[in-house]
Structure formats: structure tokens, C-alpha cells
Amino acid sequence: MALQCGIVGLPNVGKSTLFNALTSGKALAANYPFATKDPNVGVIAVPDERLNRLAELVRPQRVVPTTVEIVDIAGLIKGASKGEGLGNQFLANIREVDALVHVVRCFEDDNIVHVEGRVNPVRDKEVIDLELALKDLETVEKRLDRVSRAAKAGNKEELKNLELLTAVKSHLEAGQPVRTLLPKMDEDGRRLITKELSLLTAKPVLYVCNVDENAILTGNRHTEALRAAVANENAHVLLICASIEAQIAEMEAQEEQAEFLTMMGLREPGRNILIRHCYALLDLITFFTAGEKEVRAWTVRRGTKAPEAAGVIHSDFEKGFIRAEVIKYEDFILYGSESKVKEAGKMAVEGKEYVVQDGDIMHFRFNV
């Protein structure tokens, strides 16, 4: 499963600059609202040193990392949920993403126009929150109309949905994102809200504070204000300087990148940290397959059992699942090859109830 994230924010906060830096794309980054009218979509190879280490030992014909797909839409403004600034069109483009990356401007620059007049990340965040909530409210009210008619006819399932959607509507009208209500729902309720309706405020959020070079390590008064404002949201907050990331993206040589990062006091590019935050938000882990033809990384949710993980590779693997042969990453590195791991008795044979662990190297046996 490829992780898909949607970038949201006001115009001119650095969204497209960040998108270009993350994906090495060519999205238009301009100093005026709605410079980006169509969604930009880019794919990032997820950096994972474990994959590189396995490749060094196995020497496969090819190495395939797992990926993250980034969808960048035009900046939202007040009234976006009702179509202002082509907002309805933009919001539809991120309906199906797994998580939202909310870019908030936390730097001062008189040369870059701010659509609200001055920099205020808390106010900016609230503008976006309101537009997403209003769009969700519109979606919920439409479904409520249909559910109400079925409930009156005595449909028990729709009676349950009526109660749930009424609670969600009240939650939104109180100014609260639906994600804070999800823990109180059963599995069917969460499926309705997140899969069928794909409510925007039900999605986990990573707030990216776009700062200048002077604040990348310590933050500033704007980032502190935002952290305080989202303290109760169970959201992640990350400081990134989009202009620094853009410079890194233009450097082809790893040595040049490393020197630049050291000069800026950074250990790694912000894109790596952003991806880790997204994985943590969605509770994702990585397992590997390793052979002469291919060493490959795969993404699953934490708690996934072996047959479901096999299905990520191919549906036939899940249907005909027999067993999984599992090697821990640390053991593979220690012994240096699959054959030596087997000789040491460190390869486990697991059945249908085995829960995949982060870093597992797996080989599936199946019959169809």
C-alpha cells in the first residue's frame, strides 16, 4: 500500500515550494494566490537505510523502495468549502488521501504577500480548519437526508447510522474535527466516516511550520503559538524551511548534500523526517522481501497479520496462504545471508495469526 498525503494551507505559505523539494517536481511556485489550479501529484521513494543494507548483502538485480504519493492542491481561502477560489474543486482532490500535511507560514517576509495581511499561524490554521469542517458538514448533511428516510422505514442499520451521523454533525457544528471523535466509534462507524464519506477532518494531520533559516533549529514565536494551539489535537508538528529543502533537492551529489546539511546544523533532509512523521501518524510499518531478483520494501499498518501482508504483494498470496518464513532484520545483518540465518536456526516459520513486525524479512508460501 502506497501512503498518500495531501498538502493543504493558505496561498503563499510555501506549499508548492515544499512539494517541489519533496518530489523534485515542477509545480509552479509563485507569489500570488491560485498560482496552482490543478493538483500536482508526485511520488517520493521512502528513504530506509535498512533497504540499502540488505541490498549490499544480497546484491539483487534491482532494489525497490516503498513510496509516498504527495498531492498538492491550490491554496485554500475563506469560503473554499462553498467554492470561493475554486475551493470545492481543490478539496475534492484530497478527499481520498490518507493524511493531511497542513503547511503553515511561520516566517516574516515583506516580499511575499500574505492573503490575510499579516503572519498569524493560529488564525491561518483556523481558516483551513473551518473550511474543511464546513465541507464535511455539507457531506454529512447530504448523507443524513438519505439515512433519515431509510431509518423511518425501519432499517436497523440506518437507524444506527442516523445516531452516528447526528453526533458527527453536532461535533462539527461545535468546531471540533471528526478525528477527535473516531476513538469513540466502533469499527463500522469508523469505516463509514473514513472510507465511505472520506471526511476531511477525520484524517490525521501533520502541521508543517514553514520557517526561515534562522528558526529551523530553535523555532520562533510563530511556531510556539501554533504548538500551543494544537496541543490537544494529538497531531504532529514539524519545523521545515522549504527554501532549504529546495536547495537540497537541487544538489545531485550526496557529498554536497551532506556538507550543506552540516553547515546548516541539520542531520538529514526535512523530507526524511516528514515521511517518518506520516508513517507514525498512520501507524505504518515496513517489511521486506529479499532475493537475487529483488530486494523490496512494503508498507502495512501495525497489527497486520501475515496473510494480509502477503496480499499486499499479490492477492493470490493471501488467498492461498500456507505459511510465512520470517527473518528478523538484525539477524540477517548479523549472519549476512539467508542460508547462514537458517543454519543458525534464526528463521521462524509462522502461520496465519502471526503479526508482522517492523523490519521483518518475509518469504510467503502459498497454494492457489
Short mmCIF file of C-alpha atoms in Angstrom, two decimals:
data_model
loop_
_atom_site.label_atom_id
_atom_site.label_comp_id
_atom_site.label_asym_id
_atom_site.label_seq_id
_atom_site.Cartn_x
_atom_site.Cartn_y
_atom_site.Cartn_z
CA MET A 1 0.00 0.00 0.00
CA ALA A 2 1.44 3.36 -1.02
CA LEU A 3 0.86 6.11 1.51
CA GLN A 4 -0.91 9.16 0.06
CA CYS A 5 -0.70 12.60 1.69
CA GLY A 6 -2.45 15.80 0.68
CA ILE A 7 -0.82 19.18 1.23
CA VAL A 8 -3.19 21.94 2.38
CA GLY A 9 -2.75 25.53 3.51
CA LEU A 10 -3.44 29.13 2.60
CA PRO A 11 -1.96 30.58 -0.61
CA ASN A 12 1.68 31.72 -0.45
CA VAL A 13 2.66 29.71 2.62
CA GLY A 14 5.27 27.65 0.75
CA LYS A 15 3.18 24.61 -0.22
CA SER A 16 4.37 24.33 -3.80
CA THR A 17 7.98 25.09 -2.85
CA LEU A 18 7.81 22.26 -0.31
CA PHE A 19 6.12 19.96 -2.83
CA ASN A 20 8.89 20.59 -5.37
CA ALA A 21 11.55 19.95 -2.74
CA LEU A 22 9.90 16.72 -1.61
CA THR A 23 9.23 15.28 -5.03
CA SER A 24 11.73 17.11 -7.25
CA GLY A 25 8.62 18.12 -9.15
CA LYS A 26 7.99 21.23 -11.18
CA ALA A 27 4.92 22.70 -9.53
CA LEU A 28 4.52 26.42 -10.12
CA ALA A 29 5.64 28.35 -7.04
CA ALA A 30 4.56 31.97 -7.47
CA ASN A 31 3.84 34.98 -5.31
CA TYR A 32 0.10 35.25 -5.92
CA PRO A 33 -3.00 33.25 -4.89
CA PHE A 34 -4.13 30.28 -7.03
CA ALA A 35 -0.85 30.03 -8.92
CA THR A 36 -1.55 26.29 -8.78
CA LYS A 37 -5.00 25.48 -10.16
CA ASP A 38 -4.67 21.79 -10.96
CA PRO A 39 -3.44 19.33 -8.33
CA ASN A 40 0.23 18.42 -8.52
CA VAL A 41 0.95 14.78 -7.79
CA GLY A 42 4.42 13.46 -7.05
CA VAL A 43 5.87 10.19 -5.78
CA ILE A 44 8.66 10.05 -3.19
CA ALA A 45 10.83 6.98 -2.65
CA VAL A 46 10.86 6.40 1.09
CA PRO A 47 14.45 6.53 2.38
CA ASP A 48 15.26 3.49 4.50
CA GLU A 49 18.84 2.61 5.34
CA ARG A 50 17.75 -0.96 6.13
CA LEU A 51 16.80 -1.48 2.49
CA ASN A 52 20.21 -0.23 1.37
CA ARG A 53 21.98 -2.51 3.85
CA LEU A 54 20.02 -5.55 2.69
CA ALA A 55 20.83 -4.73 -0.93
CA GLU A 56 24.54 -4.60 -0.11
CA LEU A 57 24.39 -8.11 1.33
CA VAL A 58 22.03 -9.75 -1.18
CA ARG A 59 23.24 -7.95 -4.33
CA PRO A 60 19.89 -8.26 -6.16
CA GLN A 61 19.13 -7.33 -9.75
CA ARG A 62 17.03 -4.42 -8.53
CA VAL A 63 16.09 -2.58 -5.36
CA VAL A 64 12.53 -1.26 -4.92
CA PRO A 65 11.72 1.14 -2.07
CA THR A 66 8.22 1.77 -0.85
CA THR A 67 6.74 5.13 -1.84
CA VAL A 68 4.68 8.06 -0.63
CA GLU A 69 2.40 9.90 -3.03
CA ILE A 70 2.04 13.65 -2.42
CA VAL A 71 -0.96 15.62 -3.71
CA ASP A 72 -0.54 19.40 -3.68
CA ILE A 73 -3.67 21.49 -4.22
CA ALA A 74 -4.03 25.24 -4.64
CA GLY A 75 -4.12 27.35 -1.51
CA LEU A 76 -7.47 27.49 0.27
CA ILE A 77 -9.13 30.73 1.36
CA LYS A 78 -12.18 31.67 3.40
CA GLY A 79 -15.22 30.35 1.59
CA ALA A 80 -13.34 27.48 -0.09
CA SER A 81 -15.96 24.97 1.07
CA LYS A 82 -18.56 26.99 -0.84
CA GLY A 83 -16.47 27.36 -3.97
CA GLU A 84 -14.53 30.58 -3.26
CA GLY A 85 -11.21 30.49 -5.11
CA LEU A 86 -12.28 27.26 -6.83
CA GLY A 87 -12.20 25.70 -3.36
CA ASN A 88 -14.72 22.92 -3.96
CA GLN A 89 -12.64 21.61 -6.84
CA PHE A 90 -9.47 21.73 -4.74
CA LEU A 91 -11.00 19.99 -1.74
CA ALA A 92 -12.30 17.15 -3.91
CA ASN A 93 -8.72 16.43 -4.98
CA ILE A 94 -7.66 15.47 -1.46
CA ARG A 95 -10.78 13.55 -0.46
CA GLU A 96 -9.09 10.15 -0.83
CA VAL A 97 -5.68 10.84 0.78
CA ASP A 98 -4.62 9.02 3.95
CA ALA A 99 -3.31 12.05 5.83
CA LEU A 100 -3.13 15.83 5.54
CA VAL A 101 0.10 17.80 5.60
CA HIS A 102 -1.01 21.27 6.70
CA VAL A 103 1.66 23.82 5.78
CA VAL A 104 1.54 26.95 7.93
CA ARG A 105 3.60 30.06 7.28
CA CYS A 106 5.80 30.85 10.28
CA PHE A 107 8.23 33.31 8.72
CA GLU A 108 8.19 37.05 8.05
CA ASP A 109 8.96 38.36 4.55
CA ASP A 110 7.57 41.63 3.24
CA ASN A 111 8.29 40.50 -0.31
CA ILE A 112 5.83 37.59 -0.10
CA VAL A 113 2.17 38.56 0.01
CA HIS A 114 0.04 37.13 2.83
CA VAL A 115 -3.61 36.78 1.84
CA GLU A 116 -4.75 37.73 5.37
CA GLY A 117 -2.46 40.77 5.58
CA ARG A 118 -0.01 39.58 8.21
CA VAL A 119 1.57 36.38 9.52
CA ASN A 120 -0.56 34.66 12.16
CA PRO A 121 -0.24 30.86 12.02
CA VAL A 122 -3.00 30.18 14.56
CA ARG A 123 -5.52 32.26 12.62
CA ASP A 124 -4.35 30.70 9.35
CA LYS A 125 -4.79 27.21 10.77
CA GLU A 126 -8.29 28.07 11.95
CA VAL A 127 -9.26 29.33 8.49
CA ILE A 128 -8.30 25.99 6.94
CA ASP A 129 -9.92 24.02 9.78
CA LEU A 130 -13.18 25.89 9.29
CA GLU A 131 -13.26 25.29 5.54
CA LEU A 132 -12.56 21.58 5.95
CA ALA A 133 -15.23 21.33 8.66
CA LEU A 134 -17.82 23.14 6.54
CA LYS A 135 -17.13 20.80 3.64
CA ASP A 136 -17.53 17.81 5.96
CA LEU A 137 -20.75 19.26 7.35
CA GLU A 138 -22.11 19.51 3.82
CA THR A 139 -21.19 15.86 3.18
CA VAL A 140 -22.73 14.66 6.46
CA GLU A 141 -25.97 16.59 5.93
CA LYS A 142 -26.42 15.05 2.46
CA ARG A 143 -25.96 11.54 3.86
CA LEU A 144 -28.25 12.35 6.80
CA ASP A 145 -31.10 13.15 4.41
CA ARG A 146 -30.81 9.72 2.83
CA VAL A 147 -30.25 7.88 6.10
CA SER A 148 -33.23 9.58 7.77
CA ARG A 149 -35.63 8.33 5.10
CA ALA A 150 -34.34 4.75 5.40
CA ALA A 151 -34.42 4.91 9.22
CA LYS A 152 -38.06 5.99 9.18
CA ALA A 153 -38.81 2.91 7.10
CA GLY A 154 -37.38 0.77 9.91
CA ASN A 155 -33.93 -0.07 8.53
CA LYS A 156 -31.96 -1.04 11.67
CA GLU A 157 -28.54 -0.40 10.14
CA GLU A 158 -29.57 3.07 9.01
CA LEU A 159 -31.04 3.78 12.44
CA LYS A 160 -27.57 3.16 13.84
CA ASN A 161 -26.02 5.35 11.15
CA LEU A 162 -28.55 8.10 11.88
CA GLU A 163 -27.44 8.23 15.51
CA LEU A 164 -23.77 8.28 14.49
CA LEU A 165 -24.12 10.96 11.81
CA THR A 166 -26.21 13.14 14.10
CA ALA A 167 -23.39 13.01 16.67
CA VAL A 168 -20.81 13.81 13.96
CA LYS A 169 -22.90 16.77 12.77
CA SER A 170 -23.10 18.17 16.31
CA HIS A 171 -19.35 17.65 16.74
CA LEU A 172 -18.59 19.60 13.57
CA GLU A 173 -21.03 22.38 14.47
CA ALA A 174 -19.16 22.71 17.78
CA GLY A 175 -15.97 23.40 15.82
CA GLN A 176 -14.32 20.05 16.54
CA PRO A 177 -12.56 17.88 13.92
CA VAL A 178 -14.08 14.44 13.40
CA ARG A 179 -10.73 12.71 14.13
CA THR A 180 -11.22 13.51 17.83
CA LEU A 181 -14.49 11.56 17.73
CA LEU A 182 -13.13 8.46 15.96
CA PRO A 183 -11.84 6.68 19.12
CA LYS A 184 -15.43 6.58 20.44
CA MET A 185 -16.76 4.82 17.31
CA ASP A 186 -16.93 1.10 16.59
CA GLU A 187 -15.31 -0.40 13.51
CA ASP A 188 -18.43 0.04 11.34
CA GLY A 189 -18.72 3.68 12.34
CA ARG A 190 -15.08 4.42 11.55
CA ARG A 191 -15.45 2.71 8.18
CA LEU A 192 -18.47 4.88 7.31
CA ILE A 193 -16.70 8.09 8.33
CA THR A 194 -13.23 7.44 6.92
CA LYS A 195 -13.86 5.14 3.95
CA GLU A 196 -17.36 5.82 2.62
CA LEU A 197 -17.64 9.52 3.42
CA SER A 198 -13.88 10.22 3.48
CA LEU A 199 -14.42 13.18 5.81
CA LEU A 200 -11.53 15.62 5.63
CA THR A 201 -11.38 16.43 9.34
CA ALA A 202 -11.28 12.71 10.14
CA LYS A 203 -7.85 12.44 8.55
CA PRO A 204 -4.74 12.62 10.75
CA VAL A 205 -2.80 15.87 10.38
CA LEU A 206 0.86 16.79 10.32
CA TYR A 207 1.37 20.53 10.81
CA VAL A 208 4.44 21.72 8.94
CA CYS A 209 5.73 25.06 10.16
CA ASN A 210 7.50 26.68 7.21
CA VAL A 211 10.20 28.77 8.89
CA ASP A 212 13.21 30.76 7.71
CA GLU A 213 16.78 29.53 8.04
CA ASN A 214 17.27 31.25 11.40
CA ALA A 215 14.41 29.35 13.04
CA ILE A 216 14.92 25.85 11.62
CA LEU A 217 16.63 24.57 14.78
CA THR A 218 15.01 26.62 17.53
CA GLY A 219 11.65 27.71 16.16
CA ASN A 220 10.22 31.17 16.81
CA ARG A 221 7.22 32.89 18.37
CA HIS A 222 5.02 31.77 15.49
CA THR A 223 5.91 28.08 15.87
CA GLU A 224 5.43 28.25 19.64
CA ALA A 225 1.99 29.79 19.16
CA LEU A 226 0.99 27.04 16.76
CA ARG A 227 2.27 24.27 19.04
CA ALA A 228 0.18 25.69 21.88
CA ALA A 229 -2.90 25.91 19.65
CA VAL A 230 -2.72 22.24 18.58
CA ALA A 231 -1.56 20.80 21.91
CA ASN A 232 -4.85 18.93 22.45
CA GLU A 233 -5.26 17.67 18.89
CA ASN A 234 -2.93 14.66 19.10
CA ALA A 235 -1.35 15.99 15.91
CA HIS A 236 2.32 16.11 14.91
CA VAL A 237 4.20 19.39 14.43
CA LEU A 238 7.33 19.65 12.29
CA LEU A 239 9.63 22.58 11.54
CA ILE A 240 10.84 22.76 7.93
CA CYS A 241 12.48 25.51 5.92
CA ALA A 242 11.07 25.00 2.43
CA SER A 243 13.80 27.12 0.88
CA ILE A 244 16.50 24.92 2.46
CA GLU A 245 14.73 21.79 1.22
CA ALA A 246 14.57 23.32 -2.26
CA GLN A 247 18.32 23.89 -2.23
CA ILE A 248 18.96 20.31 -1.07
CA ALA A 249 16.74 18.95 -3.84
CA GLU A 250 18.88 20.72 -6.45
CA MET A 251 22.07 19.02 -5.23
CA GLU A 252 22.71 15.76 -7.05
CA ALA A 253 25.82 14.62 -5.17
CA GLN A 254 25.21 13.11 -1.72
CA GLU A 255 28.52 14.53 -0.52
CA GLU A 256 27.36 18.02 -1.44
CA GLN A 257 24.06 17.47 0.35
CA ALA A 258 25.86 16.19 3.45
CA GLU A 259 28.19 19.21 3.56
CA PHE A 260 25.26 21.59 3.18
CA LEU A 261 23.26 19.88 5.93
CA THR A 262 26.25 20.05 8.27
CA MET A 263 26.69 23.74 7.51
CA MET A 264 23.01 24.34 8.38
CA GLY A 265 23.31 22.29 11.58
CA LEU A 266 20.96 19.58 10.29
CA ARG A 267 21.44 15.81 10.42
CA GLU A 268 19.20 14.91 7.47
CA PRO A 269 16.82 16.46 4.94
CA GLY A 270 13.43 17.52 6.25
CA ARG A 271 11.72 15.23 3.74
CA ASN A 272 13.04 12.18 5.62
CA ILE A 273 11.64 13.49 8.89
CA LEU A 274 8.32 14.38 7.26
CA ILE A 275 7.92 10.85 5.91
CA ARG A 276 8.64 9.34 9.34
CA HIS A 277 6.02 11.61 10.89
CA CYS A 278 3.46 10.50 8.29
CA TYR A 279 4.24 6.83 8.99
CA ALA A 280 3.85 7.41 12.72
CA LEU A 281 0.57 9.31 12.22
CA LEU A 282 -0.92 6.39 10.30
CA ASP A 283 0.75 3.71 12.45
CA LEU A 284 2.54 2.19 9.46
CA ILE A 285 5.49 -0.21 9.43
CA THR A 286 7.76 -1.67 6.75
CA PHE A 287 8.58 -5.29 5.97
CA PHE A 288 10.97 -6.57 3.32
CA THR A 289 11.29 -9.31 0.74
CA ALA A 290 14.83 -10.21 -0.29
CA GLY A 291 16.10 -12.44 -3.10
CA GLU A 292 18.50 -12.47 -6.01
CA LYS A 293 16.00 -10.83 -8.36
CA GLU A 294 14.76 -8.15 -5.99
CA VAL A 295 15.09 -6.59 -2.57
CA ARG A 296 11.92 -4.66 -1.85
CA ALA A 297 10.22 -2.69 0.93
CA TRP A 298 6.48 -3.00 1.61
CA THR A 299 4.21 -0.87 3.79
CA VAL A 300 1.44 -2.21 6.07
CA ARG A 301 -0.39 -0.97 9.12
CA ARG A 302 0.91 -2.02 12.52
CA GLY A 303 -1.00 -5.06 13.68
CA THR A 304 -1.29 -6.59 10.19
CA LYS A 305 -1.26 -10.39 10.16
CA ALA A 306 0.87 -12.45 7.78
CA PRO A 307 -1.86 -13.37 5.21
CA GLU A 308 -2.89 -9.73 4.81
CA ALA A 309 0.75 -8.70 4.39
CA ALA A 310 1.11 -11.38 1.71
CA GLY A 311 -1.93 -9.87 -0.03
CA VAL A 312 -0.11 -6.55 -0.33
CA ILE A 313 2.32 -8.30 -2.66
CA HIS A 314 -0.36 -10.21 -4.59
CA SER A 315 -3.95 -11.18 -3.83
CA ASP A 316 -3.18 -14.83 -4.68
CA PHE A 317 -0.60 -14.88 -1.88
CA GLU A 318 -3.32 -14.06 0.64
CA LYS A 319 -5.96 -16.39 -0.81
CA GLY A 320 -3.64 -19.39 -0.85
CA PHE A 321 -1.55 -18.50 2.20
CA ILE A 322 0.13 -21.51 3.83
CA ARG A 323 2.88 -20.04 6.00
CA ALA A 324 5.43 -17.24 6.25
CA GLU A 325 9.15 -17.70 6.69
CA VAL A 326 10.37 -14.78 8.79
CA ILE A 327 13.86 -13.46 9.46
CA LYS A 328 14.45 -10.54 11.79
CA TYR A 329 16.39 -7.71 10.16
CA GLU A 330 19.01 -7.71 12.90
CA ASP A 331 19.64 -11.44 12.40
CA PHE A 332 20.03 -11.07 8.63
CA ILE A 333 22.60 -8.31 9.15
CA LEU A 334 24.40 -10.31 11.83
CA TYR A 335 24.73 -13.52 9.80
CA GLY A 336 24.97 -11.89 6.37
CA SER A 337 22.77 -14.19 4.29
CA GLU A 338 19.56 -16.21 4.37
CA SER A 339 21.41 -19.52 4.28
CA LYS A 340 23.54 -18.61 7.31
CA VAL A 341 20.46 -17.40 9.19
CA LYS A 342 18.84 -20.80 8.56
CA GLU A 343 22.00 -22.60 9.71
CA ALA A 344 21.89 -20.61 12.94
CA GLY A 345 18.26 -21.61 13.46
CA LYS A 346 17.11 -18.00 13.37
CA MET A 347 14.46 -18.28 10.67
CA ALA A 348 10.94 -18.68 12.08
CA VAL A 349 8.02 -20.38 10.36
CA GLU A 350 4.80 -18.52 11.16
CA GLY A 351 1.12 -19.18 10.49
CA LYS A 352 -1.99 -17.13 9.81
CA GLU A 353 -2.05 -15.47 13.23
CA TYR A 354 1.47 -14.06 13.07
CA VAL A 355 1.52 -10.27 13.42
CA VAL A 356 4.10 -8.67 11.14
CA GLN A 357 6.79 -6.64 12.90
CA ASP A 358 8.64 -3.59 11.57
CA GLY A 359 11.75 -4.74 9.73
CA ASP A 360 10.69 -8.36 9.19
CA ILE A 361 12.17 -10.05 6.12
CA MET A 362 9.45 -12.37 4.83
CA HIS A 363 9.01 -15.16 2.31
CA PHE A 364 5.45 -16.40 1.80
CA ARG A 365 4.47 -19.95 0.92
CA PHE A 366 1.09 -20.22 -0.80
CA ASN A 367 -1.03 -22.51 -2.94
CA VAL A 368 -3.76 -21.47 -5.39
#
